[in-house]
Tab-separated table of C-alpha atoms in Angstrom:
chain	number	residue	atom	x	y	z
A	1	MET	CA	-5.100	43.256	-0.505
A	2	ASP	CA	-8.107	41.642	1.226
A	3	ARG	CA	-8.016	38.059	2.427
A	4	SER	CA	-10.023	36.538	-0.433
A	5	ALA	CA	-7.922	38.340	-3.071
A	6	GLU	CA	-4.748	37.100	-1.377
A	7	PHE	CA	-6.185	33.570	-1.310
A	8	ARG	CA	-6.981	33.738	-5.039
A	9	ARG	CA	-3.400	34.847	-5.671
A	10	TRP	CA	-1.985	31.940	-3.628
A	11	LYS	CA	-4.283	29.522	-5.444
A	12	ALA	CA	-3.317	30.758	-8.904
A	13	GLN	CA	0.396	30.645	-7.980
A	14	CYS	CA	0.068	27.152	-6.572
A	15	LEU	CA	-1.964	25.543	-9.337
A	16	ASN	CA	0.055	27.092	-12.139
A	17	LYS	CA	3.337	25.747	-10.713
A	18	ALA	CA	4.763	22.561	-12.173
A	19	ASP	CA	4.134	19.373	-10.215
A	20	LEU	CA	7.333	18.908	-8.203
A	21	SER	CA	6.731	15.320	-7.126
A	22	ARG	CA	8.969	12.490	-8.353
A	23	LYS	CA	5.967	11.126	-10.248
A	24	GLY	CA	5.166	14.561	-11.652
A	25	SER	CA	1.406	14.034	-11.773
A	26	VAL	CA	-1.638	13.623	-9.518
A	27	ASP	CA	-2.406	9.951	-8.765
A	28	GLU	CA	-5.306	8.661	-10.881
A	29	ASP	CA	-7.397	7.543	-7.900
A	30	VAL	CA	-7.439	11.049	-6.473
A	31	VAL	CA	-7.757	13.164	-9.653
A	32	GLU	CA	-11.549	13.538	-9.364
A	33	LEU	CA	-11.314	14.566	-5.709
A	34	VAL	CA	-8.517	17.049	-6.448
A	35	GLN	CA	-10.551	18.530	-9.290
A	36	LEU	CA	-13.716	18.763	-7.172
A	37	LEU	CA	-11.759	20.742	-4.568
A	38	ASN	CA	-9.891	22.979	-7.004
A	39	GLU	CA	-13.135	23.860	-8.814
A	40	ARG	CA	-14.317	25.544	-5.612
A	41	GLU	CA	-13.100	29.039	-4.959
A	42	GLN	CA	-12.554	28.362	-1.234
A	43	PHE	CA	-10.173	25.389	-1.678
A	44	PHE	CA	-7.013	24.325	-3.461
A	45	THR	CA	-4.864	21.225	-3.054
A	46	THR	CA	-1.160	21.687	-2.377
A	47	SER	CA	-0.128	18.022	-2.300
A	48	SER	CA	-1.669	14.591	-2.634
A	49	CYS	CA	-0.927	10.886	-2.644
A	50	ALA	CA	-3.808	8.504	-3.359
A	51	GLY	CA	-2.256	5.732	-1.308
A	52	ARG	CA	0.489	3.288	-2.152
A	53	ILE	CA	2.546	0.273	-1.204
A	54	VAL	CA	6.262	1.089	-0.949
A	55	LEU	CA	9.409	-0.841	-0.172
A	56	LEU	CA	12.109	1.404	1.261
A	57	ASP	CA	15.726	0.418	1.836
A	58	GLY	CA	16.333	2.156	5.136
A	59	GLY	CA	19.231	2.850	7.441
A	60	ILE	CA	21.062	0.059	9.201
A	61	ASN	CA	18.660	-0.343	12.103
A	62	GLY	CA	15.210	-0.454	10.564
A	63	PHE	CA	14.688	3.024	11.961
A	64	GLU	CA	12.761	5.690	10.164
A	65	VAL	CA	14.011	6.224	6.659
A	66	GLN	CA	15.717	9.523	5.988
A	67	LYS	CA	15.154	11.297	2.728
A	68	GLN	CA	18.835	11.692	1.865
A	69	ASN	CA	19.809	8.016	2.226
A	70	CYS	CA	16.404	6.586	1.428
A	71	HIS	CA	16.279	4.059	-1.386
A	72	TRP	CA	12.963	3.438	-3.100
A	73	LEU	CA	13.039	-0.217	-4.085
A	74	LEU	CA	9.360	-0.398	-5.046
A	75	VAL	CA	6.408	2.008	-5.292
A	76	THR	CA	2.980	0.969	-6.505
A	77	HIS	CA	-0.475	2.559	-6.357
A	78	ARG	CA	-2.003	-0.738	-7.537
A	79	PRO	CA	-2.135	-4.129	-5.784
A	80	CYS	CA	1.399	-5.440	-5.369
A	81	VAL	CA	2.469	-8.728	-6.995
A	82	LYS	CA	4.719	-11.028	-4.958
A	83	ASP	CA	7.333	-11.487	-7.671
A	84	ASP	CA	7.807	-7.713	-7.971
A	85	LEU	CA	8.364	-7.478	-4.217
A	86	ILE	CA	10.844	-10.383	-4.240
A	87	VAL	CA	12.835	-8.746	-7.049
A	88	ALA	CA	12.856	-5.445	-5.134
A	89	LEU	CA	13.848	-7.149	-1.872
A	90	ASN	CA	16.856	-8.739	-3.584
A	91	LYS	CA	18.182	-5.219	-4.236
A	92	ALA	CA	18.102	-4.282	-0.530
A	93	ASN	CA	21.452	-3.581	1.166
A	94	GLY	CA	20.142	-2.084	4.420
A	95	ASP	CA	16.951	-2.657	6.382
A	96	ALA	CA	14.093	-2.860	3.894
A	97	VAL	CA	10.656	-1.884	5.210
A	98	LEU	CA	7.320	-2.500	3.488
A	99	LYS	CA	4.789	0.245	4.056
A	100	PHE	CA	1.208	0.739	3.077
A	101	GLU	CA	0.549	4.479	3.050
A	102	PRO	CA	-3.107	5.552	2.781
A	103	LEU	CA	-4.381	8.734	1.103
A	104	ILE	CA	-2.699	11.934	2.175
A	105	LEU	CA	-4.055	15.186	0.868
A	106	HIS	CA	-3.228	18.780	1.820
A	107	VAL	CA	-5.894	21.344	1.042
A	108	GLN	CA	-5.498	25.060	1.632
A	109	CYS	CA	-8.787	26.668	2.675
A	110	GLN	CA	-9.939	30.278	2.420
A	111	GLN	CA	-11.674	30.459	5.794
A	112	LEU	CA	-11.490	28.344	8.953
A	113	GLN	CA	-15.138	27.375	8.388
A	114	ASP	CA	-14.188	25.953	4.973
A	115	ALA	CA	-11.545	23.800	6.679
A	116	GLN	CA	-14.115	22.738	9.319
A	117	ILE	CA	-16.559	21.487	6.657
A	118	LEU	CA	-13.802	19.620	4.826
A	119	HIS	CA	-12.498	18.179	8.090
A	120	SER	CA	-15.856	16.769	9.142
A	121	VAL	CA	-16.341	15.249	5.672
A	122	ALA	CA	-12.876	13.655	5.868
A	123	VAL	CA	-13.522	12.149	9.307
A	124	GLU	CA	-17.003	10.992	8.221
A	125	SER	CA	-15.349	9.216	5.272
A	126	GLY	CA	-12.917	7.339	7.506
A	127	PHE	CA	-9.883	9.679	7.463
A	128	ARG	CA	-9.842	10.042	11.211
A	129	ASN	CA	-6.332	11.477	11.617
A	130	SER	CA	-7.160	14.545	9.562
A	131	GLY	CA	-6.405	17.915	11.114
A	132	ILE	CA	-6.283	21.643	10.494
A	133	THR	CA	-3.151	23.779	10.568
A	134	VAL	CA	-3.332	27.563	10.835
A	135	GLY	CA	-0.086	29.312	9.921
A	136	LYS	CA	1.309	32.582	11.263
A	137	ARG	CA	0.140	34.440	8.180
A	138	GLY	CA	-3.300	32.870	8.535
A	139	LYS	CA	-2.822	30.200	5.887
A	140	THR	CA	-5.403	27.551	6.787
A	141	MET	CA	-4.608	24.018	5.673
A	142	LEU	CA	-6.427	20.741	6.113
A	143	ALA	CA	-4.304	17.586	6.109
A	144	VAL	CA	-6.408	14.524	5.260
A	145	ARG	CA	-4.924	11.437	6.962
A	146	SER	CA	-6.051	7.952	7.860
A	147	THR	CA	-5.252	5.714	10.822
A	148	HIS	CA	-5.088	2.901	8.315
A	149	GLY	CA	-1.436	1.898	7.718
A	150	LEU	CA	1.110	-0.884	7.693
A	151	GLU	CA	4.844	-0.748	8.417
A	152	VAL	CA	6.732	-4.030	8.333
A	153	PRO	CA	10.529	-4.481	8.510
A	154	LEU	CA	11.440	-7.282	6.086
A	155	SER	CA	15.220	-7.399	5.823
A	156	HIS	CA	18.229	-6.552	8.000
A	157	MET	CA	21.496	-5.431	6.359
A	158	GLY	CA	20.275	-6.908	3.082
A	159	LYS	CA	19.295	-10.253	4.612
A	160	LEU	CA	15.637	-11.270	4.241
A	161	MET	CA	14.152	-11.905	7.700
A	162	VAL	CA	10.828	-13.512	6.672
A	163	THR	CA	9.614	-16.479	4.624
A	164	GLU	CA	7.986	-16.344	1.189
A	165	GLU	CA	4.790	-17.619	2.829
A	166	TYR	CA	4.830	-14.568	5.098
A	167	ILE	CA	5.334	-12.260	2.118
A	168	ASP	CA	2.233	-13.810	0.488
A	169	PHE	CA	0.258	-13.266	3.685
A	170	LEU	CA	1.537	-9.698	4.102
A	171	LEU	CA	0.804	-8.664	0.514
A	172	LYS	CA	-2.769	-9.933	0.831
A	173	ILE	CA	-3.234	-7.596	3.792
A	174	ALA	CA	-1.464	-4.658	2.107
A	175	ASN	CA	-3.578	-5.089	-1.038
A	176	GLN	CA	-6.788	-5.279	1.041
A	177	LYS	CA	-5.826	-2.033	2.747
A	178	LEU	CA	-5.166	-0.440	-0.639
A	179	GLU	CA	-8.673	-1.447	-1.794
A	180	GLU	CA	-10.289	-0.208	1.432
A	181	ASN	CA	-8.401	3.076	1.029
A	182	LYS	CA	-9.804	3.416	-2.500
A	183	ARG	CA	-13.353	2.902	-1.194
A	184	ARG	CA	-12.757	5.636	1.378
A	185	ILE	CA	-11.550	8.043	-1.303
A	186	GLU	CA	-14.767	7.396	-3.263
A	187	ARG	CA	-16.783	7.905	-0.076
A	188	PHE	CA	-14.890	11.137	0.580
A	189	TYR	CA	-15.627	12.335	-2.964
A	190	ASN	CA	-19.361	11.659	-2.585
A	191	CYS	CA	-19.644	13.051	0.947
A	192	LEU	CA	-17.805	16.186	-0.200
A	193	GLN	CA	-20.127	16.629	-3.179
A	194	HIS	CA	-23.161	16.442	-0.894
A	195	ALA	CA	-21.616	18.788	1.682
A	196	LEU	CA	-20.720	21.338	-1.016
A	197	GLU	CA	-24.217	21.128	-2.533
A	198	ARG	CA	-25.795	21.737	0.880
A	199	GLU	CA	-23.390	24.588	1.465
A	200	THR	CA	-23.912	26.150	-1.994
A	201	ASP	CA	-27.561	26.905	-1.179
A	202	SER	CA	-26.380	29.152	1.654
A	203	TYR	CA	-23.332	30.418	-0.251
A	204	PRO	CA	-22.737	33.281	-2.693
A	205	LYS	CA	-22.872	31.986	-6.289
A	206	GLU	CA	-19.371	33.210	-7.195
A	207	LYS	CA	-17.956	30.677	-4.711
A	208	ILE	CA	-18.303	28.100	-7.495
A	209	ASN	CA	-15.416	28.821	-9.785
A	210	LYS	CA	-16.376	29.189	-13.418
A	211	LYS	CA	-12.808	28.682	-14.672
A	212	SER	CA	-12.704	25.287	-13.031
A	213	ASN	CA	-10.615	23.681	-15.767
A	214	SER	CA	-7.715	26.025	-15.256
A	215	TYR	CA	-7.630	24.638	-11.707
A	216	SER	CA	-7.576	20.962	-12.611
A	217	HIS	CA	-3.765	20.571	-12.500
A	218	LYS	CA	-4.115	19.993	-16.295
A	219	LYS	CA	-4.562	16.295	-15.509
A	220	LYS	CA	-6.710	13.907	-17.570
A	221	LYS	CA	-10.261	13.614	-16.141
A	222	LYS	CA	-10.769	10.163	-14.681
A	223	GLN	CA	-13.843	8.527	-16.194
A	224	GLY	CA	-16.451	6.615	-14.228
A	225	LYS	CA	-18.336	7.881	-11.200
A	226	ALA	CA	-17.120	7.202	-7.685
A	227	SER	CA	-19.354	4.526	-6.232
A	228	GLY	CA	-18.880	4.898	-2.465
A	229	LYS	CA	-22.068	6.062	-0.746
A	230	CYS	CA	-22.032	8.971	1.657
A	231	THR	CA	-22.773	7.079	4.842
A	232	THR	CA	-21.019	6.644	8.140
A	233	GLU	CA	-22.221	3.037	8.229
A	234	GLU	CA	-19.404	1.829	5.997
A	235	ASN	CA	-16.725	3.317	8.200
A	236	ASP	CA	-18.063	2.164	11.542
A	237	LYS	CA	-15.190	-0.283	11.639
A	238	GLU	CA	-12.715	2.528	11.251
A	239	LEU	CA	-14.536	4.621	13.821
A	240	GLU	CA	-14.425	1.701	16.220
A	241	ASN	CA	-10.727	1.313	15.549
A	242	ASP	CA	-10.106	4.442	17.560
A	243	ASP	CA	-6.739	5.980	18.337
A	244	ASP	CA	-8.105	6.454	21.827
A	245	LEU	CA	-8.888	2.773	22.296
A	246	GLY	CA	-7.963	2.087	25.896
A	247	ILE	CA	-5.920	5.225	26.404
A	248	SER	CA	-6.242	7.511	29.377
A	249	VAL	CA	-9.471	9.395	28.811
A	250	THR	CA	-11.021	11.790	31.284
A	251	ILE	CA	-13.759	12.955	28.942
A	252	PHE	CA	-13.965	13.368	25.212
A	253	PRO	CA	-16.418	16.009	23.931
A	254	GLU	CA	-19.130	14.162	21.997
A	255	ASP	CA	-19.415	16.826	19.359
A	256	TYR	CA	-15.957	18.398	19.370
B	1	MET	CA	-22.032	32.783	29.592
B	2	ASP	CA	-18.933	34.185	27.839
B	3	ARG	CA	-16.481	31.925	26.048
B	4	SER	CA	-13.793	31.877	28.732
B	5	ALA	CA	-16.337	31.110	31.478
B	6	GLU	CA	-17.749	28.280	29.372
B	7	PHE	CA	-14.212	26.958	28.785
B	8	ARG	CA	-13.497	27.016	32.535
B	9	ARG	CA	-16.718	25.044	33.096
B	10	TRP	CA	-15.736	22.442	30.464
B	11	LYS	CA	-12.283	22.166	32.000
B	12	ALA	CA	-13.589	21.695	35.547
B	13	GLN	CA	-16.131	19.098	34.341
B	14	CYS	CA	-13.474	17.228	32.376
B	15	LEU	CA	-10.704	17.155	34.957
B	16	ASN	CA	-12.997	16.235	37.824
B	17	LYS	CA	-14.394	13.227	35.970
B	18	ALA	CA	-12.993	9.795	36.720
B	19	ASP	CA	-10.394	8.456	34.294
B	20	LEU	CA	-12.413	6.197	31.997
B	21	SER	CA	-9.486	4.422	30.368
B	22	ARG	CA	-8.886	0.697	30.916
B	23	LYS	CA	-5.685	1.622	32.742
B	24	GLY	CA	-7.511	4.241	34.804
B	25	SER	CA	-4.539	6.601	35.106
B	26	VAL	CA	-2.315	8.899	33.043
B	27	ASP	CA	0.807	7.124	31.718
B	28	GLU	CA	3.888	7.980	33.785
B	29	ASP	CA	5.930	9.251	30.819
B	30	VAL	CA	3.317	11.888	30.036
B	31	VAL	CA	2.246	12.978	33.554
B	32	GLU	CA	4.565	16.022	33.609
B	33	LEU	CA	3.385	17.169	30.183
B	34	VAL	CA	-0.275	16.692	31.109
B	35	GLN	CA	0.247	18.657	34.329
B	36	LEU	CA	2.107	21.459	32.536
B	37	LEU	CA	-0.846	21.825	30.171
B	38	ASN	CA	-3.575	21.574	32.798
B	39	GLU	CA	-1.854	24.195	34.965
B	40	ARG	CA	-2.502	26.724	32.194
B	41	GLU	CA	-5.921	28.296	32.061
B	42	GLN	CA	-6.082	28.077	28.255
B	43	PHE	CA	-5.535	24.302	28.001
B	44	PHE	CA	-6.795	21.008	29.343
B	45	THR	CA	-6.070	17.450	28.256
B	46	THR	CA	-9.008	15.194	27.380
B	47	SER	CA	-7.075	12.002	26.607
B	48	SER	CA	-3.515	10.768	26.463
B	49	CYS	CA	-1.351	7.745	25.756
B	50	ALA	CA	2.416	8.102	26.261
B	51	GLY	CA	3.172	5.473	23.633
B	52	ARG	CA	3.087	1.699	23.841
B	53	ILE	CA	3.769	-1.642	22.232
B	54	VAL	CA	0.601	-3.716	21.857
B	55	LEU	CA	-0.244	-7.144	20.505
B	56	LEU	CA	-3.828	-7.315	19.285
B	57	ASP	CA	-5.659	-10.480	18.282
B	58	GLY	CA	-7.566	-9.173	15.299
B	59	GLY	CA	-10.235	-10.399	12.949
B	60	ILE	CA	-9.679	-13.310	10.600
B	61	ASN	CA	-7.937	-11.349	7.850
B	62	GLY	CA	-5.333	-9.232	9.585
B	63	PHE	CA	-7.559	-6.265	8.892
B	64	GLU	CA	-8.050	-3.394	11.263
B	65	VAL	CA	-9.027	-4.539	14.698
B	66	GLN	CA	-12.528	-3.654	15.802
B	67	LYS	CA	-13.158	-2.630	19.366
B	68	GLN	CA	-15.958	-5.138	19.995
B	69	ASN	CA	-13.997	-8.251	18.925
B	70	CYS	CA	-10.544	-6.891	19.725
B	71	HIS	CA	-8.426	-9.003	22.047
B	72	TRP	CA	-5.551	-7.333	23.875
B	73	LEU	CA	-2.901	-10.006	24.193
B	74	LEU	CA	-0.154	-7.652	25.377
B	75	VAL	CA	0.157	-3.964	26.262
B	76	THR	CA	3.381	-2.406	27.526
B	77	HIS	CA	4.608	1.179	27.918
B	78	ARG	CA	8.120	-0.139	28.617
B	79	PRO	CA	10.524	-2.021	26.316
B	80	CYS	CA	8.981	-5.372	25.412
B	81	VAL	CA	10.731	-8.637	26.349
B	82	LYS	CA	10.681	-11.441	23.783
B	83	ASP	CA	9.396	-14.118	26.181
B	84	ASP	CA	6.384	-11.968	27.097
B	85	LEU	CA	5.552	-11.551	23.417
B	86	ILE	CA	5.933	-15.287	22.728
B	87	VAL	CA	3.579	-16.120	25.633
B	88	ALA	CA	1.055	-13.568	24.331
B	89	LEU	CA	1.360	-14.864	20.745
B	90	ASN	CA	0.545	-18.383	21.927
B	91	LYS	CA	-2.861	-17.082	23.083
B	92	ALA	CA	-3.754	-15.751	19.619
B	93	ASN	CA	-6.691	-17.398	17.828
B	94	GLY	CA	-7.104	-14.911	14.991
B	95	ASP	CA	-4.634	-12.653	13.202
B	96	ALA	CA	-2.323	-11.145	15.814
B	97	VAL	CA	-0.756	-7.792	14.941
B	98	LEU	CA	2.112	-6.116	16.781
B	99	LYS	CA	1.848	-2.344	16.895
B	100	PHE	CA	4.048	0.395	18.213
B	101	GLU	CA	1.808	3.378	18.924
B	102	PRO	CA	3.577	6.677	19.672
B	103	LEU	CA	2.283	9.451	21.961
B	104	ILE	CA	-1.256	10.555	21.333
B	105	LEU	CA	-2.574	13.502	23.291
B	106	HIS	CA	-5.797	15.463	22.916
B	107	VAL	CA	-5.753	18.973	24.323
B	108	GLN	CA	-8.759	21.282	24.366
B	109	CYS	CA	-7.726	24.910	23.862
B	110	GLN	CA	-9.535	28.106	24.820
B	111	GLN	CA	-8.724	30.074	21.665
B	112	LEU	CA	-7.559	29.075	18.190
B	113	GLN	CA	-4.314	30.982	18.852
B	114	ASP	CA	-3.667	28.744	21.878
B	115	ALA	CA	-4.059	25.690	19.639
B	116	GLN	CA	-1.724	27.290	17.061
B	117	ILE	CA	1.056	27.750	19.643
B	118	LEU	CA	0.645	24.181	20.902
B	119	HIS	CA	0.543	22.843	17.351
B	120	SER	CA	3.797	24.496	16.323
B	121	VAL	CA	5.496	23.225	19.493
B	122	ALA	CA	4.237	19.690	18.756
B	123	VAL	CA	5.500	19.744	15.171
B	124	GLU	CA	8.817	21.286	16.283
B	125	SER	CA	9.196	18.403	18.758
B	126	GLY	CA	8.687	15.773	16.057
B	127	PHE	CA	4.922	15.150	16.294
B	128	ARG	CA	4.342	16.014	12.676
B	129	ASN	CA	0.856	14.511	12.263
B	130	SER	CA	-0.626	16.812	14.882
B	131	GLY	CA	-3.686	18.797	13.874
B	132	ILE	CA	-6.428	21.096	15.130
B	133	THR	CA	-10.122	20.275	15.196
B	134	VAL	CA	-12.748	22.988	15.602
B	135	GLY	CA	-16.196	21.649	16.524
B	136	LYS	CA	-19.608	23.074	15.710
B	137	ARG	CA	-19.915	24.610	19.155
B	138	GLY	CA	-16.448	26.113	18.791
B	139	LYS	CA	-14.632	23.519	20.872
B	140	THR	CA	-11.003	23.778	19.725
B	141	MET	CA	-8.933	20.639	20.152
B	142	LEU	CA	-5.335	19.841	19.285
B	143	ALA	CA	-4.511	16.191	18.587
B	144	VAL	CA	-0.788	15.503	19.044
B	145	ARG	CA	0.278	12.666	16.723
B	146	SER	CA	3.504	11.294	15.297
B	147	THR	CA	4.312	9.712	11.937
B	148	HIS	CA	6.420	7.294	13.911
B	149	GLY	CA	4.674	3.879	14.026
B	150	LEU	CA	4.928	0.168	13.393
B	151	GLU	CA	2.188	-2.293	12.429
B	152	VAL	CA	3.252	-5.867	11.794
B	153	PRO	CA	0.952	-8.873	11.267
B	154	LEU	CA	2.515	-11.834	13.088
B	155	SER	CA	0.005	-14.690	13.050
B	156	HIS	CA	-2.827	-15.907	10.821
B	157	MET	CA	-5.777	-17.781	12.387
B	158	GLY	CA	-3.633	-18.470	15.424
B	159	LYS	CA	-0.652	-19.738	13.420
B	160	LEU	CA	2.634	-17.862	13.900
B	161	MET	CA	3.847	-16.621	10.497
B	162	VAL	CA	7.367	-15.498	11.477
B	163	THR	CA	10.503	-16.976	13.059
B	164	GLU	CA	11.782	-16.311	16.565
B	165	GLU	CA	14.787	-14.593	14.975
B	166	TYR	CA	12.388	-12.166	13.281
B	167	ILE	CA	10.603	-11.494	16.573
B	168	ASP	CA	13.977	-10.594	18.130
B	169	PHE	CA	14.721	-8.255	15.234
B	170	LEU	CA	11.239	-6.690	15.355
B	171	LEU	CA	11.271	-6.090	19.117
B	172	LYS	CA	14.629	-4.334	18.853
B	173	ILE	CA	13.058	-1.901	16.379
B	174	ALA	CA	9.853	-1.498	18.417
B	175	ASN	CA	11.857	-0.797	21.592
B	176	GLN	CA	14.048	1.739	19.746
B	177	LYS	CA	10.915	3.526	18.582
B	178	LEU	CA	9.567	3.543	22.129
B	179	GLU	CA	12.803	5.189	23.335
B	180	GLU	CA	12.784	7.752	20.519
B	181	ASN	CA	9.131	8.528	21.343
B	182	LYS	CA	10.117	9.151	24.963
B	183	ARG	CA	12.847	11.579	23.837
B	184	ARG	CA	10.279	13.442	21.752
B	185	ILE	CA	7.915	13.727	24.734
B	186	GLU	CA	10.750	15.286	26.767
B	187	ARG	CA	11.536	17.616	23.875
B	188	PHE	CA	7.845	18.527	23.665
B	189	TYR	CA	7.757	19.268	27.415
B	190	ASN	CA	10.796	21.556	27.196
B	191	CYS	CA	9.706	23.304	23.996
B	192	LEU	CA	6.267	23.889	25.531
B	193	GLN	CA	7.767	25.339	28.708
B	194	HIS	CA	9.814	27.807	26.646
B	195	ALA	CA	6.883	28.697	24.419
B	196	LEU	CA	4.618	29.318	27.425
B	197	GLU	CA	7.291	31.430	29.144
B	198	ARG	CA	7.677	33.567	26.007
B	199	GLU	CA	3.911	33.829	25.773
B	200	THR	CA	3.388	34.684	29.458
B	201	ASP	CA	5.299	37.965	29.044
B	202	SER	CA	2.662	39.090	26.555
B	203	TYR	CA	-0.226	37.421	28.412
B	204	PRO	CA	-2.552	38.526	31.228
B	205	LYS	CA	-1.246	37.172	34.560
B	206	GLU	CA	-4.478	35.315	35.408
B	207	LYS	CA	-3.802	33.020	32.424
B	208	ILE	CA	-1.480	31.087	34.727
B	209	ASN	CA	-3.787	29.085	36.913
B	210	LYS	CA	-3.160	29.411	40.634
B	211	LYS	CA	-5.196	26.279	41.498
B	212	SER	CA	-2.894	24.207	39.326
B	213	ASN	CA	-2.979	21.164	41.594
B	214	SER	CA	-6.703	20.678	41.233
B	215	TYR	CA	-5.978	20.293	37.519
B	216	SER	CA	-3.313	17.613	37.797
B	217	HIS	CA	-5.612	14.604	37.343
B	218	LYS	CA	-4.653	13.832	40.986
B	219	LYS	CA	-1.712	11.822	39.632
B	220	LYS	CA	1.624	11.393	41.385
B	221	LYS	CA	4.165	13.970	40.208
B	222	LYS	CA	6.893	12.280	38.223
B	223	GLN	CA	10.317	13.101	39.636
B	224	GLY	CA	13.333	14.019	37.557
B	225	LYS	CA	13.498	16.770	34.979
B	226	ALA	CA	12.887	16.053	31.323
B	227	SER	CA	16.226	16.164	29.567
B	228	GLY	CA	15.324	16.708	25.907
B	229	LYS	CA	16.537	20.084	24.636
B	230	CYS	CA	14.251	22.443	22.786
B	231	THR	CA	15.860	22.264	19.383
B	232	THR	CA	14.736	21.271	15.927
B	233	GLU	CA	18.168	19.750	15.304
B	234	GLU	CA	17.304	16.505	17.049
B	235	ASN	CA	14.213	15.916	14.996
B	236	ASP	CA	15.683	16.702	11.602
B	237	LYS	CA	15.473	13.013	10.853
B	238	GLU	CA	11.778	13.058	11.553
B	239	LEU	CA	11.351	16.223	9.533
B	240	GLU	CA	13.189	14.557	6.675
B	241	ASN	CA	10.963	11.543	6.992
B	242	ASP	CA	8.113	13.525	5.511
B	243	ASP	CA	4.627	12.241	4.774
B	244	ASP	CA	4.944	14.183	1.557
B	245	LEU	CA	8.117	12.383	0.492
B	246	GLY	CA	7.707	11.864	-3.213
B	247	ILE	CA	4.004	12.583	-3.327
B	248	SER	CA	2.338	14.859	-5.830
B	249	VAL	CA	3.250	18.347	-4.719
B	250	THR	CA	2.421	21.497	-6.636
B	251	ILE	CA	3.691	23.827	-3.915
B	252	PHE	CA	3.771	23.641	-0.162
B	253	PRO	CA	3.640	26.960	1.711
B	254	GLU	CA	6.978	27.341	3.521
B	255	ASP	CA	5.423	28.907	6.561
B	256	TYR	CA	1.907	27.510	6.484
């Protein structure tokens, strides 16, 4: 079986499987983006989270939460209200940690060049920690990730370690990050549309999948157009906020 | 000029340049790893940070710090002492944020397959957010990143928002993460050594660079062997602590 036939088989298998996430559906804020990708023959999404604020009841030392003994006290993809967080915190027995987790999206790509295009669009949109993985069997995956997080220990062995004033302050920041993340998703959607249009001109017609709806995860189409403009201007801040800020740099290829 | 000649030219250019980082040298905890990579013809490091605890005096809304108006109040690659943090916090005018930043390492690779080997070693060692970038001119870069961070707003417009008890608690966690990061670097070093040995058997001899010392960033050789074993056992916790935990997953290729 040639590579493109094998890719089509993988894609069909993947998108016809049930959604195995706890939530069981694609997050609303990312449905359009997921559809845009799955409508193209050269891409399909294998996992996604639009971005969320979570409160996890961790181990006994505030260390990284392990799946098996991880307690989800709160999960929201919308701005978090203080009272909800307080209620959730009161249920904590271990070390509760508040996290803001930005968009994470895994997209399998037919060719490396497809992953390259998607990668540059992701970085251009502010998702600077995105990267490509190439598996032994040649499966090429792009992981879309942002540098834009928050991880704040709030309680120790069930005891709250911060004031209510601090929780107010923290939630304002977490909610701002959630909004900024949403703007970046819209920017990503628009940048991707433009990149795919440019590419289509120099691409065989059949690359645009006619049966697009069968690849839409059978999720409701989100109404309303994404508003973020395709410009690097908006994410200058993010680009300035570089992982490499002040780290040991010999040279960094301008155009790598 | 063929690809390998061009790569050698890039490598020579890069490693002969002065270190442009604020610190001006490779962090001690990562010197051995950087040397191991630069001794191989198919790799060279373009930037590195072993991992650190930093206190940044940010904007006026706790939002992501921008390079131009970013104030470094504290930077340490060693466990942070409370008094030092208190002194630094007293200098904050804006919104000070404490961050633990794990290892970040950028490695340019000659071939995609070289990046693939390095990527699997990185993930195996616990650096699960690592990813490959392939530039327009074919420059292939691996970014080694961990999921393992901390980002905690501590003051608002110069006013401390947490108690001294909380700072104690927080520093204990930050210092634990710094130690765990160090263990992962040692694991990475050992896993890489094994991977390169395996690979050497099926690799042309000249791939091992004789002039290794000219590629060592002229940094002092760190004494003492890295102790971390090459095993996935140790980083099960990290593997459990998956980005994809609970996110919308249709299917995730086992071996991608």
